[in-house]
Backbone as a chain_set.jsonl record, in Angstrom:
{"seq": "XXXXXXXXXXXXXXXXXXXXXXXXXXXXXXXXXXXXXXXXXXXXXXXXXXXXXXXXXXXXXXXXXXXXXXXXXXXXXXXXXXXXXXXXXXXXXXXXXXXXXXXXXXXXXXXXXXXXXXXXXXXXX", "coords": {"N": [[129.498, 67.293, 106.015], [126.952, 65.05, 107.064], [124.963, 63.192, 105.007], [121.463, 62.171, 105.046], [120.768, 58.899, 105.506], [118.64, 56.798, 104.135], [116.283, 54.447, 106.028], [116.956, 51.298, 105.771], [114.902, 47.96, 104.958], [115.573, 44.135, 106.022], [115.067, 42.962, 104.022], [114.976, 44.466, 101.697], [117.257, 45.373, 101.957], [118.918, 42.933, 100.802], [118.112, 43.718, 97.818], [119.742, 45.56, 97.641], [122.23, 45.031, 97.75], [122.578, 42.981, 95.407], [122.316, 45.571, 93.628], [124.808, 47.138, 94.53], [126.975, 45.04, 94.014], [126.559, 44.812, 91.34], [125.56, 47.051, 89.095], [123.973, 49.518, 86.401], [120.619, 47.473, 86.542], [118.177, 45.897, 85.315], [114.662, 45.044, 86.613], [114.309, 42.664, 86.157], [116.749, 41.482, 86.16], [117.282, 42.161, 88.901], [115.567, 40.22, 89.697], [116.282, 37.844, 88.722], [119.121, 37.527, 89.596], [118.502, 37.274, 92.656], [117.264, 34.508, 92.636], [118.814, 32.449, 93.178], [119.147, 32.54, 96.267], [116.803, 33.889, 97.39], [113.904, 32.694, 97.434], [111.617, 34.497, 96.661], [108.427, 35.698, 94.767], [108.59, 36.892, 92.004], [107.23, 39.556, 91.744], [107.058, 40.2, 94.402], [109.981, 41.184, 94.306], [109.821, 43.559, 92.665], [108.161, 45.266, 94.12], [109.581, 46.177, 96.442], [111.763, 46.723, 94.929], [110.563, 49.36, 94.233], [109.923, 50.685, 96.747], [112.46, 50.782, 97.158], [112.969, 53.137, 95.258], [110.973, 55.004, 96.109], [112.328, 55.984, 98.46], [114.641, 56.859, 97.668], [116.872, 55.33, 97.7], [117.471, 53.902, 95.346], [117.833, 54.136, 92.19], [116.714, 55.072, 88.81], [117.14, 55.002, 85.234], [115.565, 55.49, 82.75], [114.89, 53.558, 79.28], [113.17, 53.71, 76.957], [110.547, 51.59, 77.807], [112.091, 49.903, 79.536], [113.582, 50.102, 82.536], [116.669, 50.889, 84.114], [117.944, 49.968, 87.243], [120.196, 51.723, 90.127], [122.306, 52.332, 92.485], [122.107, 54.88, 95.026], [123.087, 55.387, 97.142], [126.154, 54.793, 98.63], [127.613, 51.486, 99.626], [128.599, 50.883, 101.979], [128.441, 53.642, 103.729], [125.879, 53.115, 103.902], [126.031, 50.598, 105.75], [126.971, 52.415, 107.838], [125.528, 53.843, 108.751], [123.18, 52.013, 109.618], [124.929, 50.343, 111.43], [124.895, 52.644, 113.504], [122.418, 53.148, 114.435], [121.945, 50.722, 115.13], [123.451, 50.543, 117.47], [122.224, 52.307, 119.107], [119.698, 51.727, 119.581], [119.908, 49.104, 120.684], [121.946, 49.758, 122.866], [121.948, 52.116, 124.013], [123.834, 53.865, 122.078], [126.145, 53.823, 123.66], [129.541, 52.535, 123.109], [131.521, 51.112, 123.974], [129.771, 49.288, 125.909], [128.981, 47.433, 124.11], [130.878, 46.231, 122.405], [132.084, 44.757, 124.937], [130.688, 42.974, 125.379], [130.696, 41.681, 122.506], [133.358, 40.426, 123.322], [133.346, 39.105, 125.156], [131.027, 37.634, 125.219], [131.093, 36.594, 122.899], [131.34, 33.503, 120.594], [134.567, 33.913, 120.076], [137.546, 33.596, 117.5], [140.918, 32.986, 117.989], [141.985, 34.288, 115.495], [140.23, 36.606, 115.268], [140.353, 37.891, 117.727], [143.251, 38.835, 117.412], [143.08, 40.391, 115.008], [141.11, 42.299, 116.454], [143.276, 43.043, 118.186], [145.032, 44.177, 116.87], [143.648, 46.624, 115.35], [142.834, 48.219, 117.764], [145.157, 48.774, 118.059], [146.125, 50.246, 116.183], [144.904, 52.438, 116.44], [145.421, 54.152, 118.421], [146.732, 56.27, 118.247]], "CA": [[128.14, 67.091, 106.466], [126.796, 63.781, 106.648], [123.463, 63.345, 104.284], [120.401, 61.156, 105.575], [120.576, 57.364, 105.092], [116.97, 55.941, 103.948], [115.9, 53.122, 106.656], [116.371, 49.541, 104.689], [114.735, 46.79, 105.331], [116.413, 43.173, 105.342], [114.401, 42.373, 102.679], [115.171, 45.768, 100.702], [119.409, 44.867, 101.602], [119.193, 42.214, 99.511], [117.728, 43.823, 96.807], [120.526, 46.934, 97.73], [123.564, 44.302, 97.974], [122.491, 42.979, 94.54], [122.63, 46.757, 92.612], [126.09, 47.5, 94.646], [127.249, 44.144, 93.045], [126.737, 45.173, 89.824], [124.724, 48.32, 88.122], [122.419, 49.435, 86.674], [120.059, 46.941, 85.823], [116.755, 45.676, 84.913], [114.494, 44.304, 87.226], [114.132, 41.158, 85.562], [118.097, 41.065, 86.503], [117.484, 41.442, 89.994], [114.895, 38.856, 90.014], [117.223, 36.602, 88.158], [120.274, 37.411, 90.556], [118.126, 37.02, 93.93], [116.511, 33.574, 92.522], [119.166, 31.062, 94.295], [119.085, 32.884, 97.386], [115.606, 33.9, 97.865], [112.748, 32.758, 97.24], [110.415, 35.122, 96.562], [108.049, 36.105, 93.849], [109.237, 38.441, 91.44], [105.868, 40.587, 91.592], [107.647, 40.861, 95.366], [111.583, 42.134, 94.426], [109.62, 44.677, 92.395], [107.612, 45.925, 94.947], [111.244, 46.097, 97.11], [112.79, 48.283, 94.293], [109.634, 49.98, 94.292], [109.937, 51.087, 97.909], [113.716, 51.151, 97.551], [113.359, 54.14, 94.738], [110.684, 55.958, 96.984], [113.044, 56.217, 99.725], [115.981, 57.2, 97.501], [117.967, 54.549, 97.835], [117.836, 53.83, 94.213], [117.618, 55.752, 91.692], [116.721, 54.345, 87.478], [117.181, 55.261, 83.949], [114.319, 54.984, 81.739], [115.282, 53.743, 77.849], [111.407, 53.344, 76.469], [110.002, 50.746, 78.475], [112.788, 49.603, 80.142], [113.785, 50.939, 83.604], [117.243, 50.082, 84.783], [118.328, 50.523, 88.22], [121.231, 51.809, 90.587], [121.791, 52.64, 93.764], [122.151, 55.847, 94.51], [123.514, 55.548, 98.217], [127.131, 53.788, 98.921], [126.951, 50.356, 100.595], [129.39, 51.986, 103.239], [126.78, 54.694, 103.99], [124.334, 51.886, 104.759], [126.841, 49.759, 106.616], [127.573, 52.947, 109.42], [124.047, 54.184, 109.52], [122.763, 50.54, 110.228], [125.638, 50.133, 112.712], [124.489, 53.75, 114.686], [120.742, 52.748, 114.243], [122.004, 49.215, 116.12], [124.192, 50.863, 118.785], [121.528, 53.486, 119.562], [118.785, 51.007, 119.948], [120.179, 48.462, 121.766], [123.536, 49.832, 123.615], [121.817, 53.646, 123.911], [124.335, 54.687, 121.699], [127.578, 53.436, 124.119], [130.512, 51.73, 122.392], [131.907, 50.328, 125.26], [128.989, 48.288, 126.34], [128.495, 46.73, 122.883], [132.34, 45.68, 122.78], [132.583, 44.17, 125.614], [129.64, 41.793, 124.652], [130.963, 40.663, 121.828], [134.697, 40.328, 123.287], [133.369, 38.56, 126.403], [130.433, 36.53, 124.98], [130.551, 35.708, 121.022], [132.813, 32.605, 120.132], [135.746, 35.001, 119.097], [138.059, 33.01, 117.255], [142.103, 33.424, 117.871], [142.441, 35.185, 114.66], [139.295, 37.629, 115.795], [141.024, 38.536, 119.173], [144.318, 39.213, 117.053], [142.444, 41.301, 114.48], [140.743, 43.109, 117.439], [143.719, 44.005, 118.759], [145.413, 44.902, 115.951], [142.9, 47.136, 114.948], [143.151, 48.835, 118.483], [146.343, 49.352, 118.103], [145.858, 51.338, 114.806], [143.6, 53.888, 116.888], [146.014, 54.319, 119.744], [147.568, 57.7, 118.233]], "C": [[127.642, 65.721, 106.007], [125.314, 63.789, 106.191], [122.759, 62.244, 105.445], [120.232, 60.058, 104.456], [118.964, 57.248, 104.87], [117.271, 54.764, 104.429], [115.623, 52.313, 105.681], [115.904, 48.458, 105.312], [115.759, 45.601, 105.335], [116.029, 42.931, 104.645], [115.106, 43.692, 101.832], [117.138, 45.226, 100.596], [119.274, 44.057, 101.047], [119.199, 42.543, 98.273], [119.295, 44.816, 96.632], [122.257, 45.754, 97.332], [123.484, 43.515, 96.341], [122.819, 43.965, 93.223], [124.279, 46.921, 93.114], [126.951, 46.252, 94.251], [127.755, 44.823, 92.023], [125.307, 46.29, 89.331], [124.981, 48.804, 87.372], [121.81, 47.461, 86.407], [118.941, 46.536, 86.12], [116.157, 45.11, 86.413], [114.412, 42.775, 87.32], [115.254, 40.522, 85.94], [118.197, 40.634, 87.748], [116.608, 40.455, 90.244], [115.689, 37.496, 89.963], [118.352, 36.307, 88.757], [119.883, 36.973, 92.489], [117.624, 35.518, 93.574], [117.298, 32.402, 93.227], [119.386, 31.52, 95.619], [117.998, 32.988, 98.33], [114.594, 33.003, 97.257], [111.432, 33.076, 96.96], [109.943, 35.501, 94.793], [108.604, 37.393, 93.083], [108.113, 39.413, 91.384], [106.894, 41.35, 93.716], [108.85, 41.547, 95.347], [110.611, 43.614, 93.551], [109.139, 45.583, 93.082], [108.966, 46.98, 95.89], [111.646, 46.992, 95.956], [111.903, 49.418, 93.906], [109.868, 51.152, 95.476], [111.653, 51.81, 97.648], [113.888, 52.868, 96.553], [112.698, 55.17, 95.32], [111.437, 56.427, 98.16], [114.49, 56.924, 99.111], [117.086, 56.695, 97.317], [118.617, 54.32, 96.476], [117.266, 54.925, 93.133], [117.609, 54.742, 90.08], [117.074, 55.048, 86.058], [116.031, 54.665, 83.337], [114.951, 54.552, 79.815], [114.044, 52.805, 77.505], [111.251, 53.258, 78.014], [110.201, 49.984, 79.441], [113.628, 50.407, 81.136], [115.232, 49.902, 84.003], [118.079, 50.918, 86.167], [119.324, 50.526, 88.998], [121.106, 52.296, 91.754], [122.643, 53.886, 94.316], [122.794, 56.008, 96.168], [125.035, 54.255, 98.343], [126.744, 52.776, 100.102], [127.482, 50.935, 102.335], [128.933, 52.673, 104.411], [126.016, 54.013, 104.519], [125.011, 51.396, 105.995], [126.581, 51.097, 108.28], [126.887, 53.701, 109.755], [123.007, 53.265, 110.014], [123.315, 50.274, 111.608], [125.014, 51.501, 113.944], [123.479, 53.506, 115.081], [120.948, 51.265, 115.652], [122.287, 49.623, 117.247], [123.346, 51.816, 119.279], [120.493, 52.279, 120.124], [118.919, 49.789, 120.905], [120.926, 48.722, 123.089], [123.198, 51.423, 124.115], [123.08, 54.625, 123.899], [125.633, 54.442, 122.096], [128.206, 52.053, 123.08], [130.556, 50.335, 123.083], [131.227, 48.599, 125.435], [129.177, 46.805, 125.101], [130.016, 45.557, 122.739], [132.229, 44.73, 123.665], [131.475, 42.909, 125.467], [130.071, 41.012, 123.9], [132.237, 40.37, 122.566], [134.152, 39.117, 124.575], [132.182, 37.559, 125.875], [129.56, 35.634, 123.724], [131.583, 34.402, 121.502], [133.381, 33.444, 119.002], [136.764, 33.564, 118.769], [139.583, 33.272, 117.858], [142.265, 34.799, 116.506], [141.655, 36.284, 115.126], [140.186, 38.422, 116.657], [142.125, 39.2, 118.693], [144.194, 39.992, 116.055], [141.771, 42.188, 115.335], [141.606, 44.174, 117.801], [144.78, 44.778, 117.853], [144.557, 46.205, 115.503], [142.814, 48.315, 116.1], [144.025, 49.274, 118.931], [146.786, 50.529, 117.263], [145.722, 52.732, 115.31], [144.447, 54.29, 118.595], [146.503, 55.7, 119.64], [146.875, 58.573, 118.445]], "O": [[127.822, 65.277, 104.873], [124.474, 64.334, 106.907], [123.321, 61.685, 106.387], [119.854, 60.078, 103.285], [118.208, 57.766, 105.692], [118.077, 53.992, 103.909], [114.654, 52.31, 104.922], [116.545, 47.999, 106.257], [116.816, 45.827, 104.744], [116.871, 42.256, 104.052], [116.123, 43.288, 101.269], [117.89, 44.904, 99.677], [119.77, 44.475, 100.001], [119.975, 42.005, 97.484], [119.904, 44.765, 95.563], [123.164, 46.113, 96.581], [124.642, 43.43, 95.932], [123.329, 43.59, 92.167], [125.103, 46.851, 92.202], [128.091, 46.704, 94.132], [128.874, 45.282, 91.794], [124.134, 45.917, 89.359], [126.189, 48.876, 87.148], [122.539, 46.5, 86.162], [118.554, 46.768, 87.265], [116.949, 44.77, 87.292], [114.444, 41.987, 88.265], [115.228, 39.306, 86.125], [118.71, 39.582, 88.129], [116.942, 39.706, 91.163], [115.754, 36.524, 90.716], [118.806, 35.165, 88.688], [120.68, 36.541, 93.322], [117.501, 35.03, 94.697], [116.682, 31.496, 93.789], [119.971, 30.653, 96.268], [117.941, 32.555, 99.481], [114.99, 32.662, 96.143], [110.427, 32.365, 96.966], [110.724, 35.574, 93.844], [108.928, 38.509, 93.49], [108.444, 40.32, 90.621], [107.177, 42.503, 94.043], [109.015, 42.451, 96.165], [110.877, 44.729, 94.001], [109.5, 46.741, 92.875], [109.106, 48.203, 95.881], [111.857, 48.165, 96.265], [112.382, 50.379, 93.304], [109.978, 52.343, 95.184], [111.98, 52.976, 97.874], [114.702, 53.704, 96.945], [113.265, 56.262, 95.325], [110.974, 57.377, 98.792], [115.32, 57.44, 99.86], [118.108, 57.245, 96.906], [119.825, 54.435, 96.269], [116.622, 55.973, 93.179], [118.36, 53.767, 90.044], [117.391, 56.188, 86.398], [115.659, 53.497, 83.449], [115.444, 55.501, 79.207], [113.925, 51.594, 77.691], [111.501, 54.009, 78.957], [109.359, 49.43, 80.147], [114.34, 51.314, 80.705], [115.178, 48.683, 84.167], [118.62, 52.024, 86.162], [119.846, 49.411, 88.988], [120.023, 52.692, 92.183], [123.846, 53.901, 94.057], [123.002, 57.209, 96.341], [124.879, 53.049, 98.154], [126.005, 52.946, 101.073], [126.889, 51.231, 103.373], [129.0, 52.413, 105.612], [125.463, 54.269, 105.589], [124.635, 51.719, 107.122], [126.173, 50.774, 109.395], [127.088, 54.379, 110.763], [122.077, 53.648, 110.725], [122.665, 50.055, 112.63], [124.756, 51.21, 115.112], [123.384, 53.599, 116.305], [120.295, 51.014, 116.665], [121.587, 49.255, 118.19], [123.927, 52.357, 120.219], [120.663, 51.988, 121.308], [118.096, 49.558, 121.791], [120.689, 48.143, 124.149], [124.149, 52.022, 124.617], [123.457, 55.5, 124.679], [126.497, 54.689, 121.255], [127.655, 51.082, 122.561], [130.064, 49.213, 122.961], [131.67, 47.463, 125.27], [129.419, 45.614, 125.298], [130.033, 44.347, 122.963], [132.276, 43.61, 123.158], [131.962, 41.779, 125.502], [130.054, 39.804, 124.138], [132.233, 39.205, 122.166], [134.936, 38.178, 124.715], [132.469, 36.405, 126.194], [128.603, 34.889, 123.514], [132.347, 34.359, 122.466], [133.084, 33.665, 117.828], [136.799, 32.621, 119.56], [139.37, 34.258, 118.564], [142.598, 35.969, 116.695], [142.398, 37.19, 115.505], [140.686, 39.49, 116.306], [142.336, 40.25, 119.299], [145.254, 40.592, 115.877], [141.852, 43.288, 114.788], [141.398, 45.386, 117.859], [145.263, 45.867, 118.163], [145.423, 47.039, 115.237], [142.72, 49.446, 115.623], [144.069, 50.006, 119.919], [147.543, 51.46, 117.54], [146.179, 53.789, 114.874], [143.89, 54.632, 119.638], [146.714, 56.355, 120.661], [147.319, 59.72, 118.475]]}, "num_chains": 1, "name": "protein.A"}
């Protein structure tokens, strides 16, 4: 049985791609680990792991005063309830369609096309 993903923001995946890094830890950590990437105020990542522990996503330890946090959903989990969430909303849900989009109008590289079909070769049995 597959549990229920909590909807992340892109702002919140950062904060989420930071704990599956490395956990637990402080917030002060992820402030200090998002600071050459983002930009934002640290009064804002707290808010963000604020939201992210109402939703479940994370989950903390209290020792006193100090809260440190983890994430309580695999990145995985995110990754292929993001991807259904995408293919539902744009592609209503078809594979197919979505495929042939990228195969016909990303710049696929050589190696891409040969990882493609490798990969469809895997799933042939």
């Amino acid at each position: 049985m597959e549990r229920n993903i909590p909807n992340i923001t892109d702002a919140e995946w950062e904060v989420m791609k930071v704990l599956w890094a490395s956990s637990p830890r402080t917030a002060s950590e992820i402030v200090q680990a998002l600071e050459g990437s983002r930009d934002w105020n640290p009064k804002t990542v707290r808010t963000l792991i604020k939201r992210l522990t109402e939703k479940g996503a994370v989950g903390y330890e209290a020792d006193g005063r100090i809260y440190r946090y983890y994430p309580t959903v695999q990145e995985e989990e995110c990754v292929k309830s993001e991807t259904r969430s995408f293919l539902k909303r744009v592609y209503g849900g078809a594979m197919r369609p979505m495929l042939a989009h990228f195969i016909r109008d990303e710049q696929l590289s050589r190696e891409d096309l040969d990882e493609l079909r490798k990969l469809l070769d895997e799933r042939k049995d």
